[in-house]
mmCIF file of C-alpha atoms in Angstrom:
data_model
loop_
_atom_site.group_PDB
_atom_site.id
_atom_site.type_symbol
_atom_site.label_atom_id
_atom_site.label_comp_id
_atom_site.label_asym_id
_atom_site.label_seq_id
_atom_site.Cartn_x
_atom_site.Cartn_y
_atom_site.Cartn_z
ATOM 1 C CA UNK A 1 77.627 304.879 -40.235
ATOM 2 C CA UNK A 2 74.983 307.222 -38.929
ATOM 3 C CA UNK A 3 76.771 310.298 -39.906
ATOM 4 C CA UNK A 4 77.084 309.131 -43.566
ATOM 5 C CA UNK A 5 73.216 308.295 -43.133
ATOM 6 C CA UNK A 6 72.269 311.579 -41.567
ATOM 7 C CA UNK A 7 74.683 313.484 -44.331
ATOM 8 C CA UNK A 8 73.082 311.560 -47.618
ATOM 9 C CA UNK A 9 69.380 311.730 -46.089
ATOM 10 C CA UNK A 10 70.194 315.521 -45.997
ATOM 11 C CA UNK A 11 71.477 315.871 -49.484
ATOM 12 C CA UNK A 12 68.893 313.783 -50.823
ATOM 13 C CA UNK A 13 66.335 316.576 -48.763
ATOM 14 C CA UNK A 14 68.205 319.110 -50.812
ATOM 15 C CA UNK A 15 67.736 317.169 -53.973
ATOM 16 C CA UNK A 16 64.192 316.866 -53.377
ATOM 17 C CA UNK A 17 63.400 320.189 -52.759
ATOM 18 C CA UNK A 18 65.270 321.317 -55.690
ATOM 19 C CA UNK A 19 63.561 318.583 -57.981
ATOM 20 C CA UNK A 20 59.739 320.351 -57.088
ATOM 21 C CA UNK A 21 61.147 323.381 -57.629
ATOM 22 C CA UNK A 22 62.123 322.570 -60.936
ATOM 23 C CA UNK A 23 58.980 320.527 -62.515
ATOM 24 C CA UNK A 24 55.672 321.814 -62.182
ATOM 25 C CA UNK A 25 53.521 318.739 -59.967
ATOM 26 C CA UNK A 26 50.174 319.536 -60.659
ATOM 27 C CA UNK A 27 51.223 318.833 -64.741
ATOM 28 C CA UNK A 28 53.331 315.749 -63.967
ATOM 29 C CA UNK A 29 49.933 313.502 -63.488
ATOM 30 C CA UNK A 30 48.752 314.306 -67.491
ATOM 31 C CA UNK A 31 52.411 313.775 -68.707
ATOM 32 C CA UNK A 32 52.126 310.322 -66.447
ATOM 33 C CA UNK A 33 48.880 309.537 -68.153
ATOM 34 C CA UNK A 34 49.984 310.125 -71.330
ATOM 35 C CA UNK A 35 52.988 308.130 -71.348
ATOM 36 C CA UNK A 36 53.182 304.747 -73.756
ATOM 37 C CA UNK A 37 53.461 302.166 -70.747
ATOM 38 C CA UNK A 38 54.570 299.296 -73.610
ATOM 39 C CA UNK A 39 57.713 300.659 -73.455
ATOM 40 C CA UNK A 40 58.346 299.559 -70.177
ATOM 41 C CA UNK A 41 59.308 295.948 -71.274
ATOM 42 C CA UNK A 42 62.246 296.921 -73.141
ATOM 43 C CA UNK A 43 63.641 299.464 -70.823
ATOM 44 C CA UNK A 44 63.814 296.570 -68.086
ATOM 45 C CA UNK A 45 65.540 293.814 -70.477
ATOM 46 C CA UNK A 46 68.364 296.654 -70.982
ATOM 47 C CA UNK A 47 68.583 297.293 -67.579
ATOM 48 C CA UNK A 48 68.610 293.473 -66.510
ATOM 49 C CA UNK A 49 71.195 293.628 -69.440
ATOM 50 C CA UNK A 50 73.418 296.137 -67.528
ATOM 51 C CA UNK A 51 73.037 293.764 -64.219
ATOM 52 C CA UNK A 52 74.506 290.334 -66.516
ATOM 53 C CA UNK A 53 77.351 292.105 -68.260
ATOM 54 C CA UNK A 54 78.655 293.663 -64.853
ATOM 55 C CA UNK A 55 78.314 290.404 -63.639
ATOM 56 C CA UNK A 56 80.138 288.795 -66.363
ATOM 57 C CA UNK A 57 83.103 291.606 -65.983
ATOM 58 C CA UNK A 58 83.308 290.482 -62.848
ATOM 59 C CA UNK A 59 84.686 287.136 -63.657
ATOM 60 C CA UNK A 60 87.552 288.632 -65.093
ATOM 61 C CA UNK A 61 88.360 291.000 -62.213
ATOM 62 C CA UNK A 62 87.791 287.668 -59.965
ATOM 63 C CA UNK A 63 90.559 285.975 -61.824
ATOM 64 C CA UNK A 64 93.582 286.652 -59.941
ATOM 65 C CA UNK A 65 91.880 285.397 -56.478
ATOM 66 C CA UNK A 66 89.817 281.948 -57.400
ATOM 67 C CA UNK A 67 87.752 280.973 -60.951
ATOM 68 C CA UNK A 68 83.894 282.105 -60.067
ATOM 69 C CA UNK A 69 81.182 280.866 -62.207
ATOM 70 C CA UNK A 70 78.273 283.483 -63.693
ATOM 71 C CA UNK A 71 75.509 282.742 -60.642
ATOM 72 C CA UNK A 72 77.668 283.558 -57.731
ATOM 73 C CA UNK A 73 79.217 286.569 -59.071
ATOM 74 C CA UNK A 74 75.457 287.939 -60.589
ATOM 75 C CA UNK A 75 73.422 286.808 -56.733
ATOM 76 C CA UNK A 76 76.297 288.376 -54.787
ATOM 77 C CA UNK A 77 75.783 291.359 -57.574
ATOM 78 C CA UNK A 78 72.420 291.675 -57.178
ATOM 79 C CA UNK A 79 72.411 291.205 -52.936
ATOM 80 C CA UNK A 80 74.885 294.137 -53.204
ATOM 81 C CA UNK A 81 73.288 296.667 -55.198
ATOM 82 C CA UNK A 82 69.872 295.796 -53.128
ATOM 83 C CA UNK A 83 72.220 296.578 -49.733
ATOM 84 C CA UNK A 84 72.629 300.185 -52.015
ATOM 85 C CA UNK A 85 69.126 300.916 -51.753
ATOM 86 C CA UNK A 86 68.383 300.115 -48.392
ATOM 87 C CA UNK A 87 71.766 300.917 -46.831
ATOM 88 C CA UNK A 88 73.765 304.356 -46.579
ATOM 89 C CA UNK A 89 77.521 304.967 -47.884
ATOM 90 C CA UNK A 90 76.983 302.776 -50.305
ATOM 91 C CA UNK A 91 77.645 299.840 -48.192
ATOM 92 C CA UNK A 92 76.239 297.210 -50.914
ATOM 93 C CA UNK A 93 79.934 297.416 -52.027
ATOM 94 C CA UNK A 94 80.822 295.443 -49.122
ATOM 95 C CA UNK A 95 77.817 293.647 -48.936
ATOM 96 C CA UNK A 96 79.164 292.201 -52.208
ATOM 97 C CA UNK A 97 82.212 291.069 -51.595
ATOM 98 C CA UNK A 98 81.117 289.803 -48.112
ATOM 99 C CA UNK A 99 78.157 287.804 -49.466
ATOM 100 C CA UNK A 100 80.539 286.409 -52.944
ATOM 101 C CA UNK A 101 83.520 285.329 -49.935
ATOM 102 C CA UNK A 102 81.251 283.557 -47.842
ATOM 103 C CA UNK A 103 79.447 281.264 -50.790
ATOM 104 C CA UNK A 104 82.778 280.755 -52.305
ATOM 105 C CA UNK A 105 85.250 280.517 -49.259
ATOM 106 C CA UNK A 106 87.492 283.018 -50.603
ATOM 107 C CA UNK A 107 89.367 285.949 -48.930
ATOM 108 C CA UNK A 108 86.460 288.610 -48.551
ATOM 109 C CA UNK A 109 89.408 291.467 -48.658
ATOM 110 C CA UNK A 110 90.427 290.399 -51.910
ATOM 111 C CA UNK A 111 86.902 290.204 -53.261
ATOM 112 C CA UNK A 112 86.490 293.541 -52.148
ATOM 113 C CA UNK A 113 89.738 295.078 -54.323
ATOM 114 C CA UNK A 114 88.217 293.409 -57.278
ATOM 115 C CA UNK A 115 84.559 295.714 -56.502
ATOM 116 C CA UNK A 116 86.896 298.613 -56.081
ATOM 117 C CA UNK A 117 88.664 298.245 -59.286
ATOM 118 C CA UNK A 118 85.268 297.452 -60.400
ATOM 119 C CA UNK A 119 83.967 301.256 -59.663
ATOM 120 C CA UNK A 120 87.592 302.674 -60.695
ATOM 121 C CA UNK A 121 86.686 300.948 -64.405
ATOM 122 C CA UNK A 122 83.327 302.551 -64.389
ATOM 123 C CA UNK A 123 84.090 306.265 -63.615
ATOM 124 C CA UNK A 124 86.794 306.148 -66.208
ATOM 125 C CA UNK A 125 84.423 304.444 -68.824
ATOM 126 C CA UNK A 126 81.862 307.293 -67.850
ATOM 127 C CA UNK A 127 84.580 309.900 -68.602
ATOM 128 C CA UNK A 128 85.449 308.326 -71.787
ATOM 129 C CA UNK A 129 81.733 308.420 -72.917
ATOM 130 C CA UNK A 130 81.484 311.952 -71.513
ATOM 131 C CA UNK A 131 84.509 313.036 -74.058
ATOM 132 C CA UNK A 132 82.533 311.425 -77.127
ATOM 133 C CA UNK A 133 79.365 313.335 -75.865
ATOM 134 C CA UNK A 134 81.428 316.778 -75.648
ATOM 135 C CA UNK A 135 83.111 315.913 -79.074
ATOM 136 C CA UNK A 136 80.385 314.667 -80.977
ATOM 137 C CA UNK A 137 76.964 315.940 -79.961
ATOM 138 C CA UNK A 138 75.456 319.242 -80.381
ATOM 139 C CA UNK A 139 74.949 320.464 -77.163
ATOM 140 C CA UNK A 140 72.886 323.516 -76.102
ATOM 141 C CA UNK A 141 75.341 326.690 -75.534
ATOM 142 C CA UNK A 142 74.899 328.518 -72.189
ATOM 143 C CA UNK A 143 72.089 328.297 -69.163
ATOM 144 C CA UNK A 144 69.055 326.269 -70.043
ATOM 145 C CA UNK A 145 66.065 327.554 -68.487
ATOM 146 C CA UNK A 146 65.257 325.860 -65.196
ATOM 147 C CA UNK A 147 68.209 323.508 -65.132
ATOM 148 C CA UNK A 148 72.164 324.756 -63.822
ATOM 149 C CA UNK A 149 73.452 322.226 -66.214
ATOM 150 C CA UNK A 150 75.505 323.707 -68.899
ATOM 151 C CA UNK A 151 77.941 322.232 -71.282
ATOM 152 C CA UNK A 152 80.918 323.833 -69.113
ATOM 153 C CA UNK A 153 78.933 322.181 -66.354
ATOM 154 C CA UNK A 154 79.726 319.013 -68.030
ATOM 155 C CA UNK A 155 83.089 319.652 -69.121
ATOM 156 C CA UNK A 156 84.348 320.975 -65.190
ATOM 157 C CA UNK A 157 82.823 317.636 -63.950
ATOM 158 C CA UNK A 158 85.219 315.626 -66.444
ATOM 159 C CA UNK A 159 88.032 317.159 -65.200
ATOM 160 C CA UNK A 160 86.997 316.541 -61.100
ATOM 161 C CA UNK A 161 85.995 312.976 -62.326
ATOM 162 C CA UNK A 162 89.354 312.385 -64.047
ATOM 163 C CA UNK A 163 91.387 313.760 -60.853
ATOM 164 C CA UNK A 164 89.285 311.209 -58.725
ATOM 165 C CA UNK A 165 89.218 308.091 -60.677
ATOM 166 C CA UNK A 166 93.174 308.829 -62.202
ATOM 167 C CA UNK A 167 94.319 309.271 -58.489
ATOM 168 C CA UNK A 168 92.777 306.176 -57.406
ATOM 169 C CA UNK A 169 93.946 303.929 -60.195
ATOM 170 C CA UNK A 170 97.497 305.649 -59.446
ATOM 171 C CA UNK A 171 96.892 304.544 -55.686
ATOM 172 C CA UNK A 172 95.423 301.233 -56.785
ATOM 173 C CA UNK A 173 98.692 300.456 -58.984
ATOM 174 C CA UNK A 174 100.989 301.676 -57.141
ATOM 175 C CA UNK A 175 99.525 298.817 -54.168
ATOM 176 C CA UNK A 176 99.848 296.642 -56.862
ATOM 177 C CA UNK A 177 103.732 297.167 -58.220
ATOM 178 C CA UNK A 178 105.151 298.142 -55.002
ATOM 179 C CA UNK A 179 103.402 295.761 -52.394
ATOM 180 C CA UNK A 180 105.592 295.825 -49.907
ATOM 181 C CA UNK A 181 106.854 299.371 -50.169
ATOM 182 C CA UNK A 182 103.016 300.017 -49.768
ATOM 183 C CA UNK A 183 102.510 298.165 -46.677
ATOM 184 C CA UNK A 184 105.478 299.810 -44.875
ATOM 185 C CA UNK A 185 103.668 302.656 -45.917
ATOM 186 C CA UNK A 186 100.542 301.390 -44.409
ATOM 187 C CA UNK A 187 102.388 300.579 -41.178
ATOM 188 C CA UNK A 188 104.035 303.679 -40.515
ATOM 189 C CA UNK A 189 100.813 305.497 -40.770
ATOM 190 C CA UNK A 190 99.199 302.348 -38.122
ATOM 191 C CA UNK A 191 102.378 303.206 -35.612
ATOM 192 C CA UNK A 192 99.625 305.213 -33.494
ATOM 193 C CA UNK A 193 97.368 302.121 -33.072
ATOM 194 C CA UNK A 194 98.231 298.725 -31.119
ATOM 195 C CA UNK A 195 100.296 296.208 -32.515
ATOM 196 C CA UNK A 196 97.346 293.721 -32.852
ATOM 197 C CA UNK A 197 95.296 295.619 -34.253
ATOM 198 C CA UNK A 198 97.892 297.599 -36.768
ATOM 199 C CA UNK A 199 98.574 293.879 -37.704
ATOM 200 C CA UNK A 200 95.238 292.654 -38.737
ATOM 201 C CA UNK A 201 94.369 295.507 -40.726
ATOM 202 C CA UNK A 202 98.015 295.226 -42.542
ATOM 203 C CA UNK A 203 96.965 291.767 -43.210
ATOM 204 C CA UNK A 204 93.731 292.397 -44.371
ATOM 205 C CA UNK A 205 95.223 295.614 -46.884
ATOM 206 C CA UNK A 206 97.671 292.575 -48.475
ATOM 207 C CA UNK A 207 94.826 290.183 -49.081
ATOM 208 C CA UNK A 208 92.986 293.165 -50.301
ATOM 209 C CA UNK A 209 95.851 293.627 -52.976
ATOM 210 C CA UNK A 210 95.556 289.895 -54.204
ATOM 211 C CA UNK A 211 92.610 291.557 -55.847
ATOM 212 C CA UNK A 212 94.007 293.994 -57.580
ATOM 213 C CA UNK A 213 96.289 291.637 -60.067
ATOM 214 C CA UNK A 214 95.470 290.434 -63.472
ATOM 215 C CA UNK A 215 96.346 286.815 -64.519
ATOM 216 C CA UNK A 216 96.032 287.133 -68.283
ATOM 217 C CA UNK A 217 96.842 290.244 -70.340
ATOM 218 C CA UNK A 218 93.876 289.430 -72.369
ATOM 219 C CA UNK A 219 91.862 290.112 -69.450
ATOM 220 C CA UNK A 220 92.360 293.671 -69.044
ATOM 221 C CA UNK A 221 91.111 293.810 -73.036
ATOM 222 C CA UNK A 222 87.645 292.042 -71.277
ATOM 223 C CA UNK A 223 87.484 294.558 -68.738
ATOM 224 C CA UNK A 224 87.487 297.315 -71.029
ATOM 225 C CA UNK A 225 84.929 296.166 -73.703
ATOM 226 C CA UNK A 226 82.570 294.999 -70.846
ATOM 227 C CA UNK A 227 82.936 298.306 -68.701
ATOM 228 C CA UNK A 228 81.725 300.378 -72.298
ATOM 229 C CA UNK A 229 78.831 296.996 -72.305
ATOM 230 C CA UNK A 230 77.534 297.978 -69.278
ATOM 231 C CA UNK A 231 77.363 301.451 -69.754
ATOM 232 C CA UNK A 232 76.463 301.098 -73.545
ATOM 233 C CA UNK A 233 73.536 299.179 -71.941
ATOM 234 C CA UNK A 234 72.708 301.745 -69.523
ATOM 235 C CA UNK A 235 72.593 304.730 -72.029
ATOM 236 C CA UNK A 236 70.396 302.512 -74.324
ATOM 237 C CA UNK A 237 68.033 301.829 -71.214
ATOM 238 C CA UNK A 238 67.790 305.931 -70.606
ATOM 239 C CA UNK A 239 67.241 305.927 -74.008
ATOM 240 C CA UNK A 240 64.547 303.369 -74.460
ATOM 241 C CA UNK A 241 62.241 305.476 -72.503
ATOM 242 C CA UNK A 242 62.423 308.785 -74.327
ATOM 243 C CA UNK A 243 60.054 307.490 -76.603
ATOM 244 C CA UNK A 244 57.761 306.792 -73.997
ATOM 245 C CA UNK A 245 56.960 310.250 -73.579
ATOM 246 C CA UNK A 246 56.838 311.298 -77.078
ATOM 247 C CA UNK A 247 60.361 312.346 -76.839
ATOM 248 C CA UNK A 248 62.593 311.976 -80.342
ATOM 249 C CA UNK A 249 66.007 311.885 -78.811
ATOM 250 C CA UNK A 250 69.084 310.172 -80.229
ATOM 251 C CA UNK A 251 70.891 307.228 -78.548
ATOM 252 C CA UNK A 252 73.844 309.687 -77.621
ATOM 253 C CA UNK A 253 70.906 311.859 -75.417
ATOM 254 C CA UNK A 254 70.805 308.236 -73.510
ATOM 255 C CA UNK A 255 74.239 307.994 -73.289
ATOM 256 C CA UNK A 256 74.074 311.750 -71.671
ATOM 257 C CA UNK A 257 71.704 311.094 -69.352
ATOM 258 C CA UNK A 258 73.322 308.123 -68.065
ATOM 259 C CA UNK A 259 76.388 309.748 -67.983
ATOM 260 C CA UNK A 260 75.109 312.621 -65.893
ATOM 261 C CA UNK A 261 73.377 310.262 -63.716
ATOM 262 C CA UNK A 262 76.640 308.545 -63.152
ATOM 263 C CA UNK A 263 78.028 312.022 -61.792
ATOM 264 C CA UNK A 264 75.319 312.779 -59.842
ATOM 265 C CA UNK A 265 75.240 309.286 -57.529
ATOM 266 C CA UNK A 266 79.007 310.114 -56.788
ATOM 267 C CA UNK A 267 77.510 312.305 -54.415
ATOM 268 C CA UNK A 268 76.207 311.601 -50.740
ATOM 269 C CA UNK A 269 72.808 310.487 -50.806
ATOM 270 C CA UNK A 270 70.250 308.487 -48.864
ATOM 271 C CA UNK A 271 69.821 305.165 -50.355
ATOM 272 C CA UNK A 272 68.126 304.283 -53.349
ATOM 273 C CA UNK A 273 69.922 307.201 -54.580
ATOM 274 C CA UNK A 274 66.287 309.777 -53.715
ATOM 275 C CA UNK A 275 66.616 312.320 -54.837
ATOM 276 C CA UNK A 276 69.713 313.465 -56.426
ATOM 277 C CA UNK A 277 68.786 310.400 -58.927
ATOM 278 C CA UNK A 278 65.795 312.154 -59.965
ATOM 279 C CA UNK A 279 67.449 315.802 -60.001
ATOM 280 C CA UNK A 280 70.000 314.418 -62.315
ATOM 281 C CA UNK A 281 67.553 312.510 -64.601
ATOM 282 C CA UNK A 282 65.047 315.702 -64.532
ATOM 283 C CA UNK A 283 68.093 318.523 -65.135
ATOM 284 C CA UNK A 284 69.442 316.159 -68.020
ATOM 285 C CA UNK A 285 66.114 315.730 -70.111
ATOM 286 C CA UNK A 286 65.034 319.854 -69.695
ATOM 287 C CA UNK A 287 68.892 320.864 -70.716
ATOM 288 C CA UNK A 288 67.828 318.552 -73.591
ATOM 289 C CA UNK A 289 64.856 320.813 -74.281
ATOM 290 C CA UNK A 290 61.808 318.486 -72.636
ATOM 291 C CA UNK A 291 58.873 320.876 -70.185
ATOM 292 C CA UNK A 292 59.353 320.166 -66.928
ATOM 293 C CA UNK A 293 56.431 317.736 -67.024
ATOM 294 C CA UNK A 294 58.187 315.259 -68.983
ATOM 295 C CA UNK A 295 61.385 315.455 -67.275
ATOM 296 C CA UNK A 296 60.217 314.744 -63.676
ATOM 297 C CA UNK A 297 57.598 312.282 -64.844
ATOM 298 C CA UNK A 298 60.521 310.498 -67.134
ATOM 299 C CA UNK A 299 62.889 310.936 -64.217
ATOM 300 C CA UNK A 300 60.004 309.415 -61.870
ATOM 301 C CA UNK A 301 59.249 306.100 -63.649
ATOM 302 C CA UNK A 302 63.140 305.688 -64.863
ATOM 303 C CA UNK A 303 63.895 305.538 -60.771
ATOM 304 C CA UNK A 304 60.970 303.205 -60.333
ATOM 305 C CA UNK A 305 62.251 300.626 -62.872
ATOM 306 C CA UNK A 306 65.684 300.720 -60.947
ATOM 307 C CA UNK A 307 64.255 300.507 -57.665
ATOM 308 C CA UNK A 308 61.762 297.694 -58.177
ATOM 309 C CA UNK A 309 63.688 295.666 -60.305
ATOM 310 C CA UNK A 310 66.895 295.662 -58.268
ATOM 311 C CA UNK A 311 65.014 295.077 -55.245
ATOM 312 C CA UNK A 312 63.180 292.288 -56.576
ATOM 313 C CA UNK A 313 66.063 290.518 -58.222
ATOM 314 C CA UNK A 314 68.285 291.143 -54.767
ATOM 315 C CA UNK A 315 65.281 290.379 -52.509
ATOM 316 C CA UNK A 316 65.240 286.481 -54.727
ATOM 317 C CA UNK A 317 69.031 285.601 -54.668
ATOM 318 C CA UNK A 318 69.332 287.181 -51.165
ATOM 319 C CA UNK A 319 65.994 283.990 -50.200
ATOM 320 C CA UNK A 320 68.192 281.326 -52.098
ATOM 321 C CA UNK A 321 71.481 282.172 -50.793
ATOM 322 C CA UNK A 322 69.503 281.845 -47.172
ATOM 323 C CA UNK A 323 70.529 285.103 -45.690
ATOM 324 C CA UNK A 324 68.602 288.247 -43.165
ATOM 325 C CA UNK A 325 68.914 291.331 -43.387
ATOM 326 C CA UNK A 326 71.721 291.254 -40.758
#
């Protein structure tokens, strides 16, 4: 776990310095003063909004392993994604499924298939949204100045996300259809370890694919319109604080953003996502022609509102469901 920590705390470094070399400091304090704070409000709903309709996909991903009302699946949500800031490697994923098995005695493997599947739904949603951007909006052509991002940027990035989230729904499936062919599979790669030990993780790899089943056709058709909910809801919340800053950007500049940002967190990074969160956010809204003022100061407060929000909501359920940090 260290390595990942010591790898993401030195990408987010990176990030950092890249992010004050790209927006000038000493101008970010007027663009902070100047900003319309009652637009605050709305950005948090939509982002609270994001939180409830992941929360409510994950009832139908929960399906095939035991019938989960909304509170348990949105506390365990919320515990998770507050293990994401404070943890490295993204290990609120597990945190998730480990805090979800233990207040609904269920199989903590399975739960976990369902987050996977979860984050397989999501990167494909983000590439779908990512196609309508490069269809439909007018992009600038070539190098904007003071950001790498480009509209071949974009478009190279859709292909890498595509071979990454394609090959693990292949991988996914194909655990799925061809269980046991995929634990022999597993075993013959285990032959090196002890039997025990080859064993349990076997067993834990086939409760992990109980997850990964759908009871009702109907709820794949779920899935899919609440995966483009929650990121519908997360463009709008990017986009709800344009206007904050005097910026008059469309919805699909939200959408954009969000979709960069999306990208961007794939990477390594120390947790809370510093850094390459605010890179991404502050490239996005200067390729979109904003001074570098606005875009760190926009890309500043938008991290804030994720940050304090998620860690308050996580902080609550993580009181009521009576669990410590360890």
């Amino acid at each position: 776990m260290w390595k990942h920590y010591l790898i993401g705390i030195a990408i987010s470094l990176v990030a950092c310095w890249l992010f004050v070399r790209a927006v000038p400091l000493d101008q970010m304090g007027q663009a902070l003063k100047a900003m319309d704070p009652i637009y605050l409000l709305p950005n948090l709903v939509l982002y609270i909004l994001a939180y409830v309709i992941r929360a409510w996909r994950w009832h139908f991903l929960m399906r095939p392993v035991a019938h989960v009302k909304f509170r348990p699946l949105f506390a365990a949500l919320m515990i998770g994604f507050l293990g994401n800031n404070v943890l490295p490697a993204h290990l609120g994923e597990f945190v998730r499924a480990y805090v979800l098995g233990r207040s609904e005695n269920i199989s903590k493997s399975a739960t976990f298939a369902t987050v996977v599947l979860e984050r397989v739904y999501d990167g494909l949603t983000v590439l779908f949204l990512l196609m309508i951007v490069l269809l439909f909006m007018d992009l600038p052509q070539g190098a904007v100045e003071g950001t790498v991002l480009t509209a071949g940027v974009l478009r190279m990035s859709g292909w890498a996300g595509l071979a990454l989230f394609g090959g693990l729904m292949v991988l996914l499936q194909f655990f799925r259809w061809q269980r046991a062919r995929a634990m022999k599979v597993c075993r013959f790669f285990l032959k090196p370890l002890p039997e025990r030990l080859a064993d349990r993780i076997v067993g834990m790899l086939d409760a992990f694919t109980d997850g990964l089943a759908l009871t009702r056709p109907l709820d794949l058709l779920w899935i899919g319109i609440t995966s483009l909910g929650v990121w519908l809801a997360l463009g709008a919340w990017a986009w709800s604080m344009f206007p904050a800053f005097g910026l008059d950007l469309g919805l699909m500049s939200g959408v954009l953003m969000e979709v960069v940002m999306a990208l961007a967190l794939l990477i390594p990074s120390a947790p809370a996502f510093v850094g390459t969160f605010h890179l991404a956010a502050a490239a996005t809204l200067s390729f979109m022609g904003a001074s570098g003022a606005v875009a760190g100061s926009y890309a500043m407060v938008l991290w804030m509102v994720h940050f304090v929000s998620t860690n308050a909501i996580g902080l609550y359920y993580l009181w009521r469901e009576g669990l410590g940090w360890r």
